mmCIF file of C-alpha atoms in Angstrom:
data_model
loop_
_atom_site.group_PDB
_atom_site.id
_atom_site.type_symbol
_atom_site.label_atom_id
_atom_site.label_comp_id
_atom_site.label_asym_id
_atom_site.label_seq_id
_atom_site.Cartn_x
_atom_site.Cartn_y
_atom_site.Cartn_z
ATOM 1 C CA UNK A 1014 0.062 -18.277 -24.363
ATOM 2 C CA UNK A 1015 -3.577 -19.055 -23.402
ATOM 3 C CA UNK A 1016 -4.295 -17.487 -20.616
ATOM 4 C CA UNK A 1017 -7.484 -18.768 -18.269
ATOM 5 C CA UNK A 1018 -8.592 -15.910 -15.582
ATOM 6 C CA UNK A 1019 -10.543 -17.372 -12.977
ATOM 7 C CA UNK A 1020 -13.352 -14.977 -11.286
ATOM 8 C CA UNK A 1021 -12.330 -12.675 -14.619
ATOM 9 C CA UNK A 1022 -15.490 -10.494 -14.537
ATOM 10 C CA UNK A 1023 -14.576 -9.293 -10.940
ATOM 11 C CA UNK A 1024 -12.539 -6.074 -10.033
ATOM 12 C CA UNK A 1025 -9.179 -7.136 -10.701
ATOM 13 C CA UNK A 1026 -10.256 -9.356 -13.566
ATOM 14 C CA UNK A 1027 -11.778 -6.517 -15.263
ATOM 15 C CA UNK A 1028 -8.862 -4.942 -16.047
ATOM 16 C CA UNK A 1029 -6.825 -7.910 -16.551
ATOM 17 C CA UNK A 1030 -8.693 -9.188 -18.825
ATOM 18 C CA UNK A 1031 -8.152 -6.455 -21.393
ATOM 19 C CA UNK A 1032 -4.306 -6.065 -20.748
ATOM 20 C CA UNK A 1033 -4.022 -10.171 -21.843
ATOM 21 C CA UNK A 1034 -5.683 -9.665 -24.952
ATOM 22 C CA UNK A 1035 -4.151 -6.403 -25.597
ATOM 23 C CA UNK A 1036 -0.397 -8.171 -24.817
ATOM 24 C CA UNK A 1037 -1.269 -10.792 -27.600
ATOM 25 C CA UNK A 1038 -2.340 -13.727 -25.212
ATOM 26 C CA UNK A 1039 -5.277 -15.839 -25.942
ATOM 27 C CA UNK A 1040 -7.937 -15.382 -22.879
ATOM 28 C CA UNK A 1041 -10.449 -17.570 -21.930
ATOM 29 C CA UNK A 1042 -12.603 -15.771 -18.961
ATOM 30 C CA UNK A 1043 -14.195 -17.889 -16.709
ATOM 31 C CA UNK A 1044 -16.824 -16.745 -13.939
ATOM 32 C CA UNK A 1045 -20.229 -17.848 -12.626
ATOM 33 C CA UNK A 1046 -22.090 -15.552 -15.737
ATOM 34 C CA UNK A 1047 -24.127 -13.337 -13.047
ATOM 35 C CA UNK A 1048 -22.204 -10.191 -13.861
ATOM 36 C CA UNK A 1049 -20.467 -8.184 -16.745
ATOM 37 C CA UNK A 1050 -17.181 -6.692 -16.021
ATOM 38 C CA UNK A 1051 -16.834 -3.881 -14.302
ATOM 39 C CA UNK A 1052 -15.936 -1.564 -17.373
ATOM 40 C CA UNK A 1053 -16.886 -2.092 -20.886
ATOM 41 C CA UNK A 1054 -13.474 -2.958 -23.018
ATOM 42 C CA UNK A 1055 -13.018 -4.113 -26.920
ATOM 43 C CA UNK A 1056 -10.998 -6.522 -26.113
ATOM 44 C CA UNK A 1057 -13.940 -8.659 -24.365
ATOM 45 C CA UNK A 1058 -15.490 -9.411 -27.791
ATOM 46 C CA UNK A 1059 -12.629 -11.828 -28.645
ATOM 47 C CA UNK A 1060 -11.959 -13.314 -25.268
ATOM 48 C CA UNK A 1061 -13.752 -16.743 -24.428
ATOM 49 C CA UNK A 1062 -16.659 -16.584 -22.090
ATOM 50 C CA UNK A 1063 -16.838 -19.817 -19.738
ATOM 51 C CA UNK A 1064 -19.513 -20.128 -17.142
ATOM 52 C CA UNK A 1065 -18.611 -22.224 -14.336
ATOM 53 C CA UNK A 1066 -20.119 -22.442 -10.346
ATOM 54 C CA UNK A 1067 -16.578 -23.083 -8.554
ATOM 55 C CA UNK A 1068 -18.360 -23.306 -5.162
ATOM 56 C CA UNK A 1069 -20.064 -26.216 -6.455
ATOM 57 C CA UNK A 1070 -17.733 -28.091 -8.751
ATOM 58 C CA UNK A 1071 -15.103 -28.094 -5.977
ATOM 59 C CA UNK A 1072 -17.725 -29.973 -4.125
ATOM 60 C CA UNK A 1073 -17.938 -32.435 -6.980
ATOM 61 C CA UNK A 1074 -14.064 -32.412 -7.321
ATOM 62 C CA UNK A 1075 -14.537 -31.675 -10.601
ATOM 63 C CA UNK A 1076 -13.543 -27.657 -10.777
ATOM 64 C CA UNK A 1077 -9.507 -28.404 -11.485
ATOM 65 C CA UNK A 1078 -10.199 -30.918 -14.452
ATOM 66 C CA UNK A 1079 -12.415 -28.400 -15.878
ATOM 67 C CA UNK A 1080 -10.043 -26.188 -16.498
ATOM 68 C CA UNK A 1081 -7.401 -29.049 -16.882
ATOM 69 C CA UNK A 1082 -9.466 -29.760 -20.084
ATOM 70 C CA UNK A 1083 -9.337 -26.248 -21.367
ATOM 71 C CA UNK A 1084 -5.618 -26.510 -22.317
ATOM 72 C CA UNK A 1085 -4.436 -22.907 -20.757
ATOM 73 C CA UNK A 1086 -0.227 -22.158 -20.615
ATOM 74 C CA UNK A 1087 -1.406 -20.357 -17.780
ATOM 75 C CA UNK A 1088 -3.814 -19.665 -14.867
ATOM 76 C CA UNK A 1089 -4.813 -16.283 -12.870
ATOM 77 C CA UNK A 1090 -6.844 -17.670 -9.951
ATOM 78 C CA UNK A 1091 -8.454 -14.610 -8.928
ATOM 79 C CA UNK A 1092 -11.141 -16.700 -6.390
ATOM 80 C CA UNK A 1093 -9.652 -18.895 -4.327
ATOM 81 C CA UNK A 1094 -10.352 -19.086 -0.531
ATOM 82 C CA UNK A 1095 -9.375 -22.195 0.761
ATOM 83 C CA UNK A 1096 -6.401 -24.208 0.623
ATOM 84 C CA UNK A 1097 -8.626 -27.416 -0.329
ATOM 85 C CA UNK A 1098 -9.762 -25.733 -3.097
ATOM 86 C CA UNK A 1099 -6.036 -24.311 -4.339
ATOM 87 C CA UNK A 1100 -4.568 -28.385 -3.728
ATOM 88 C CA UNK A 1101 -7.491 -29.732 -6.384
ATOM 89 C CA UNK A 1102 -6.213 -26.735 -8.949
ATOM 90 C CA UNK A 1103 -3.191 -27.721 -8.385
ATOM 91 C CA UNK A 1104 -3.493 -31.545 -8.752
ATOM 92 C CA UNK A 1105 -5.287 -31.167 -11.949
ATOM 93 C CA UNK A 1106 -2.819 -28.714 -13.296
ATOM 94 C CA UNK A 1107 0.695 -30.430 -12.758
ATOM 95 C CA UNK A 1108 0.904 -32.978 -15.290
ATOM 96 C CA UNK A 1109 -0.476 -29.721 -17.855
ATOM 97 C CA UNK A 1110 2.562 -28.016 -16.891
ATOM 98 C CA UNK A 1111 0.903 -24.745 -16.700
ATOM 99 C CA UNK A 1112 1.829 -21.893 -14.626
ATOM 100 C CA UNK A 1113 -0.346 -20.643 -12.093
ATOM 101 C CA UNK A 1114 -0.372 -17.148 -10.966
ATOM 102 C CA UNK A 1115 -2.969 -16.912 -7.191
ATOM 103 C CA UNK A 1116 -3.942 -13.813 -5.694
ATOM 104 C CA UNK A 1117 -3.723 -13.456 -2.310
ATOM 105 C CA UNK A 1118 -3.167 -10.567 0.315
ATOM 106 C CA UNK A 1119 -0.869 -8.130 2.657
ATOM 107 C CA UNK A 1120 -3.487 -9.843 5.421
ATOM 108 C CA UNK A 1121 -1.640 -12.900 5.419
ATOM 109 C CA UNK A 1122 0.896 -11.266 7.723
ATOM 110 C CA UNK A 1123 -1.026 -10.341 10.679
ATOM 111 C CA UNK A 1124 -0.415 -7.263 12.780
ATOM 112 C CA UNK A 1125 2.558 -5.777 11.504
ATOM 113 C CA UNK A 1126 5.674 -5.398 13.039
ATOM 114 C CA UNK A 1127 7.751 -3.564 11.051
ATOM 115 C CA UNK A 1128 6.985 -0.875 8.305
ATOM 116 C CA UNK A 1129 6.780 -1.031 5.391
ATOM 117 C CA UNK A 1130 6.004 -5.369 5.547
ATOM 118 C CA UNK A 1131 8.795 -7.175 3.112
ATOM 119 C CA UNK A 1132 7.424 -10.396 2.110
ATOM 120 C CA UNK A 1133 9.555 -12.581 3.761
ATOM 121 C CA UNK A 1134 9.187 -11.193 6.972
ATOM 122 C CA UNK A 1135 7.360 -13.204 10.084
ATOM 123 C CA UNK A 1136 4.219 -13.586 10.254
ATOM 124 C CA UNK A 1137 0.597 -13.794 12.683
ATOM 125 C CA UNK A 1138 -1.714 -13.927 10.291
ATOM 126 C CA UNK A 1139 -5.321 -13.946 11.989
ATOM 127 C CA UNK A 1140 -9.418 -14.272 11.211
ATOM 128 C CA UNK A 1141 -10.215 -16.729 8.468
ATOM 129 C CA UNK A 1142 -9.588 -14.823 5.680
ATOM 130 C CA UNK A 1143 -5.966 -14.313 6.552
ATOM 131 C CA UNK A 1144 -5.298 -17.445 7.789
ATOM 132 C CA UNK A 1145 -6.574 -19.115 4.901
ATOM 133 C CA UNK A 1146 -4.734 -16.991 1.938
ATOM 134 C CA UNK A 1147 -2.001 -17.886 4.367
ATOM 135 C CA UNK A 1148 -1.979 -21.301 4.180
ATOM 136 C CA UNK A 1149 -3.173 -21.730 0.152
ATOM 137 C CA UNK A 1150 0.349 -19.576 -0.140
ATOM 138 C CA UNK A 1151 2.629 -22.129 1.837
ATOM 139 C CA UNK A 1152 1.210 -25.000 -0.234
ATOM 140 C CA UNK A 1153 1.466 -23.501 -3.454
ATOM 141 C CA UNK A 1154 5.160 -21.922 -2.791
ATOM 142 C CA UNK A 1155 5.890 -25.672 -1.192
ATOM 143 C CA UNK A 1156 4.512 -27.423 -4.556
ATOM 144 C CA UNK A 1157 6.827 -25.376 -6.863
ATOM 145 C CA UNK A 1158 9.936 -25.347 -4.846
ATOM 146 C CA UNK A 1159 9.772 -29.213 -4.662
ATOM 147 C CA UNK A 1160 9.669 -29.313 -8.448
ATOM 148 C CA UNK A 1161 6.096 -29.758 -8.667
ATOM 149 C CA UNK A 1162 3.573 -27.202 -10.315
ATOM 150 C CA UNK A 1163 4.897 -23.805 -11.093
ATOM 151 C CA UNK A 1164 2.781 -21.279 -8.813
ATOM 152 C CA UNK A 1165 3.223 -17.696 -7.983
ATOM 153 C CA UNK A 1166 1.428 -15.631 -5.568
ATOM 154 C CA UNK A 1167 0.458 -12.083 -5.359
ATOM 155 C CA UNK A 1168 -0.945 -10.287 -2.427
ATOM 156 C CA UNK A 1169 -2.914 -7.160 -3.251
ATOM 157 C CA UNK A 1170 -3.592 -4.388 -0.284
ATOM 158 C CA UNK A 1171 -7.466 -3.128 -0.290
ATOM 159 C CA UNK A 1172 -8.615 -3.043 -4.156
ATOM 160 C CA UNK A 1173 -9.885 0.147 -5.265
ATOM 161 C CA UNK A 1174 -11.333 1.949 -7.953
ATOM 162 C CA UNK A 1175 -14.613 2.460 -10.042
ATOM 163 C CA UNK A 1176 -17.061 0.129 -8.732
ATOM 164 C CA UNK A 1177 -15.909 -1.342 -5.638
ATOM 165 C CA UNK A 1178 -17.118 -0.225 -2.475
ATOM 166 C CA UNK A 1179 -13.577 1.798 -1.038
ATOM 167 C CA UNK A 1180 -12.300 0.941 2.397
ATOM 168 C CA UNK A 1181 -12.939 4.703 3.968
ATOM 169 C CA UNK A 1182 -10.340 6.725 6.122
ATOM 170 C CA UNK A 1183 -11.764 4.637 8.943
ATOM 171 C CA UNK A 1184 -11.424 1.021 7.786
ATOM 172 C CA UNK A 1185 -14.764 0.353 6.840
ATOM 173 C CA UNK A 1186 -17.584 0.950 4.008
ATOM 174 C CA UNK A 1187 -19.603 3.176 6.003
ATOM 175 C CA UNK A 1188 -21.031 5.759 3.817
ATOM 176 C CA UNK A 1189 -21.609 8.152 6.336
ATOM 177 C CA UNK A 1190 -17.590 8.417 6.617
ATOM 178 C CA UNK A 1191 -17.592 10.349 3.145
ATOM 179 C CA UNK A 1192 -20.582 12.401 4.357
ATOM 180 C CA UNK A 1193 -19.246 13.391 7.059
ATOM 181 C CA UNK A 1194 -16.063 14.407 5.122
ATOM 182 C CA UNK A 1195 -18.054 15.938 2.544
ATOM 183 C CA UNK A 1196 -20.090 18.306 4.847
ATOM 184 C CA UNK A 1197 -17.498 19.304 7.827
ATOM 185 C CA UNK A 1198 -19.295 17.292 10.261
ATOM 186 C CA UNK A 1199 -17.451 15.909 13.134
ATOM 187 C CA UNK A 1200 -15.637 12.265 12.258
ATOM 188 C CA UNK A 1201 -15.342 10.146 15.034
ATOM 189 C CA UNK A 1202 -11.193 8.673 15.042
ATOM 190 C CA UNK A 1203 -10.267 5.478 17.165
ATOM 191 C CA UNK A 1204 -7.174 6.141 18.911
ATOM 192 C CA UNK A 1205 -4.437 8.874 17.546
ATOM 193 C CA UNK A 1206 -5.557 8.283 14.002
ATOM 194 C CA UNK A 1207 -2.016 6.856 12.986
ATOM 195 C CA UNK A 1208 -2.446 3.308 12.173
ATOM 196 C CA UNK A 1209 -2.246 2.773 8.266
ATOM 197 C CA UNK A 1210 -3.964 1.633 4.994
ATOM 198 C CA UNK A 1211 -2.791 0.076 1.995
ATOM 199 C CA UNK A 1212 -5.053 0.772 -0.873
ATOM 200 C CA UNK A 1213 -4.250 -0.344 -4.755
ATOM 201 C CA UNK A 1214 -6.037 0.366 -7.472
ATOM 202 C CA UNK A 1215 -7.327 -2.612 -9.304
ATOM 203 C CA UNK A 1216 -5.310 -1.723 -12.447
ATOM 204 C CA UNK A 1217 -2.139 -1.843 -10.773
ATOM 205 C CA UNK A 1218 -3.028 -5.202 -9.165
ATOM 206 C CA UNK A 1219 -4.299 -6.113 -12.948
ATOM 207 C CA UNK A 1220 -0.346 -5.110 -14.260
ATOM 208 C CA UNK A 1221 1.355 -6.873 -11.251
ATOM 209 C CA UNK A 1222 -0.524 -10.230 -12.896
ATOM 210 C CA UNK A 1223 0.327 -9.396 -16.343
ATOM 211 C CA UNK A 1224 4.139 -8.619 -15.307
ATOM 212 C CA UNK A 1225 3.974 -12.033 -13.735
ATOM 213 C CA UNK A 1226 2.780 -13.741 -16.753
ATOM 214 C CA UNK A 1227 5.368 -11.819 -18.835
ATOM 215 C CA UNK A 1228 8.081 -13.945 -16.582
ATOM 216 C CA UNK A 1229 7.073 -16.869 -14.929
ATOM 217 C CA UNK A 1230 11.052 -17.744 -14.327
ATOM 218 C CA UNK A 1231 11.590 -14.875 -12.731
ATOM 219 C CA UNK A 1232 7.778 -14.993 -10.476
ATOM 220 C CA UNK A 1233 7.507 -18.655 -10.314
ATOM 221 C CA UNK A 1234 8.337 -19.928 -6.397
ATOM 222 C CA UNK A 1235 7.663 -16.330 -5.007
ATOM 223 C CA UNK A 1236 5.184 -14.274 -3.679
ATOM 224 C CA UNK A 1237 4.537 -10.246 -4.060
ATOM 225 C CA UNK A 1238 3.237 -7.633 -2.712
ATOM 226 C CA UNK A 1239 0.961 -5.529 -5.405
ATOM 227 C CA UNK A 1240 -0.108 -2.312 -3.721
ATOM 228 C CA UNK A 1241 0.242 1.755 -4.367
ATOM 229 C CA UNK A 1242 4.026 2.949 -3.539
ATOM 230 C CA UNK A 1243 2.822 4.481 -0.024
ATOM 231 C CA UNK A 1244 0.138 3.459 2.706
ATOM 232 C CA UNK A 1245 -2.102 6.133 4.204
ATOM 233 C CA UNK A 1246 -2.450 6.699 7.589
ATOM 234 C CA UNK A 1247 -6.325 7.100 9.154
ATOM 235 C CA UNK A 1248 -5.981 10.628 9.662
ATOM 236 C CA UNK A 1249 -4.068 11.984 6.290
ATOM 237 C CA UNK A 1250 -6.709 10.044 4.377
ATOM 238 C CA UNK A 1251 -8.826 11.634 5.870
ATOM 239 C CA UNK A 1252 -7.687 14.733 5.931
ATOM 240 C CA UNK A 1253 -6.700 14.596 2.240
ATOM 241 C CA UNK A 1254 -10.291 13.154 1.208
ATOM 242 C CA UNK A 1255 -11.580 16.194 2.862
ATOM 243 C CA UNK A 1256 -10.351 18.411 0.671
ATOM 244 C CA UNK A 1257 -12.066 16.996 -2.221
ATOM 245 C CA UNK A 1258 -14.689 19.075 -1.291
ATOM 246 C CA UNK A 1259 -13.361 21.869 0.007
ATOM 247 C CA UNK A 1260 -13.551 20.876 3.557
ATOM 248 C CA UNK A 1261 -11.368 20.451 6.561
ATOM 249 C CA UNK A 1262 -11.411 17.138 8.275
ATOM 250 C CA UNK A 1263 -13.086 18.088 12.000
ATOM 251 C CA UNK A 1264 -11.749 14.391 13.661
ATOM 252 C CA UNK A 1265 -12.573 13.677 17.315
ATOM 253 C CA UNK A 1266 -10.056 10.893 18.668
ATOM 254 C CA UNK A 1267 -11.969 8.446 20.740
ATOM 255 C CA UNK A 1268 -11.358 5.231 22.637
ATOM 256 C CA UNK A 1269 -11.795 2.397 20.737
ATOM 257 C CA UNK A 1270 -15.212 1.457 23.381
ATOM 258 C CA UNK A 1271 -16.537 4.728 22.258
ATOM 259 C CA UNK A 1272 -15.864 4.461 18.666
ATOM 260 C CA UNK A 1273 -17.565 0.888 18.666
ATOM 261 C CA UNK A 1274 -20.841 2.234 20.761
ATOM 262 C CA UNK A 1275 -20.953 5.222 18.216
ATOM 263 C CA UNK A 1276 -20.339 3.321 14.674
ATOM 264 C CA UNK A 1277 -22.760 -0.116 15.358
ATOM 265 C CA UNK A 1278 -22.303 -2.943 12.697
ATOM 266 C CA UNK A 1279 -19.303 -1.061 10.781
ATOM 267 C CA UNK A 1280 -16.904 -0.557 13.892
ATOM 268 C CA UNK A 1281 -15.656 -4.529 12.996
ATOM 269 C CA UNK A 1282 -14.225 -3.520 9.995
ATOM 270 C CA UNK A 1283 -12.497 -1.003 11.344
ATOM 271 C CA UNK A 1284 -11.301 -2.951 13.548
ATOM 272 C CA UNK A 1285 -10.282 -5.669 11.443
ATOM 273 C CA UNK A 1286 -8.318 -2.868 8.944
ATOM 274 C CA UNK A 1287 -6.903 -0.888 11.400
ATOM 275 C CA UNK A 1288 -5.564 -3.692 14.112
ATOM 276 C CA UNK A 1289 -3.221 -5.185 11.194
ATOM 277 C CA UNK A 1290 -1.866 -1.149 10.482
ATOM 278 C CA UNK A 1291 -0.622 -2.201 7.148
ATOM 279 C CA UNK A 1292 2.369 -0.570 4.829
ATOM 280 C CA UNK A 1293 3.902 -3.118 2.502
ATOM 281 C CA UNK A 1294 6.684 -2.454 0.571
ATOM 282 C CA UNK A 1295 7.086 -3.260 -3.267
ATOM 283 C CA UNK A 1296 10.553 -3.418 -3.853
ATOM 284 C CA UNK A 1297 10.783 -6.996 -4.833
ATOM 285 C CA UNK A 1298 7.810 -6.801 -7.120
ATOM 286 C CA UNK A 1299 9.882 -3.914 -8.771
ATOM 287 C CA UNK A 1300 13.168 -5.635 -8.693
ATOM 288 C CA UNK A 1301 11.884 -8.967 -10.473
ATOM 289 C CA UNK A 1302 9.132 -8.341 -12.223
ATOM 290 C CA UNK A 1303 9.350 -4.558 -13.555
ATOM 291 C CA UNK A 1304 6.174 -3.725 -11.468
ATOM 292 C CA UNK A 1305 5.457 0.246 -11.130
ATOM 293 C CA UNK A 1306 2.174 1.244 -9.834
ATOM 294 C CA UNK A 1307 0.518 4.094 -11.752
ATOM 295 C CA UNK A 1308 -1.996 5.386 -8.879
ATOM 296 C CA UNK A 1309 -1.277 6.592 -5.074
ATOM 297 C CA UNK A 1310 -3.479 4.945 -2.314
ATOM 298 C CA UNK A 1311 -5.558 8.517 -2.484
ATOM 299 C CA UNK A 1312 -5.458 8.458 -6.555
ATOM 300 C CA UNK A 1313 -7.280 4.631 -5.921
ATOM 301 C CA UNK A 1314 -9.737 6.093 -3.528
ATOM 302 C CA UNK A 1315 -10.603 8.939 -5.414
ATOM 303 C CA UNK A 1316 -11.622 7.081 -8.294
ATOM 304 C CA UNK A 1317 -13.922 4.783 -6.774
ATOM 305 C CA UNK A 1318 -15.371 7.348 -4.516
ATOM 306 C CA UNK A 1319 -16.154 9.751 -8.319
ATOM 307 C CA UNK A 1320 -17.835 6.543 -9.353
ATOM 308 C CA UNK A 1321 -20.115 6.469 -6.617
ATOM 309 C CA UNK A 1322 -21.425 9.732 -7.474
ATOM 310 C CA UNK A 1323 -20.591 11.546 -4.507
ATOM 311 C CA UNK A 1324 -17.963 14.285 -5.508
ATOM 312 C CA UNK A 1325 -19.584 17.493 -6.822
ATOM 313 C CA UNK A 1326 -17.663 16.918 -10.031
ATOM 314 C CA UNK A 1327 -15.094 14.830 -12.238
ATOM 315 C CA UNK A 1328 -12.159 16.048 -12.028
ATOM 316 C CA UNK A 1329 -10.876 18.413 -9.539
ATOM 317 C CA UNK A 1330 -7.394 18.175 -8.282
ATOM 318 C CA UNK A 1331 -6.124 15.178 -6.030
ATOM 319 C CA UNK A 1332 -3.353 15.763 -3.323
ATOM 320 C CA UNK A 1333 -0.961 13.688 -2.916
#
């Protein structure tokens, strides 16, 4: 199969492209050309590289036609963020009969009303990112169910792994969180710290896309969660992470008002993540695609922290 990956040198694509080459696919890697993949791999020597500025070409209405001219049997779209962009690609691919796999997000659910979340649970997305991704999913699956282009949507959690800033136990990217956990200093936690975060290693997301491409008949017209087996609570994540440095986490629950005053610009990111409190089920992806995550949430996060050079060594024992 000739597979075109849009956003190929990003975090997911850096793992997906070698997987696809290893599975015997002919791969076209489309990106802006501003960076190399997150991880080196000899498979990239067998990949056709295409440079394109999607934003500019979407604005000109030419991006979909460019993709179609590359004659893909399947397209993996890792960097589509608006329904208008998705619609342009669908319209261009519809006459080709290609299969389109789109990268969504578990944020399409909005605040969790039940746990674990299932793909067909009632949703109340909020914020531009979650609502736009929910609208894209609706557009794509309606297209397929009406007899048009075959599409599928995969929803990752908090993508983690080497080379990517990992979401901390407080639901933000504040490096001081890791420093305080590593030194045993007090860490302010908003509320009781029982909200959940659902990380996933980028290679597991790549596995989900690989499996969807291996069985388009099972994937078409469906959406799937691609996350680790279990989410982590704020408190559980922080306590386990502190043990990476041989420390006990010193956690002090505070109100959101106090947390915002102390955390500054990072408080909003914490609210965005923790107010959703997601824990997503992988049952559907396991049943229809054979998806089996290879990393726990904690393992995925630790690989990122190791790559940031924050651990005393590159080894150590991972807590479950």
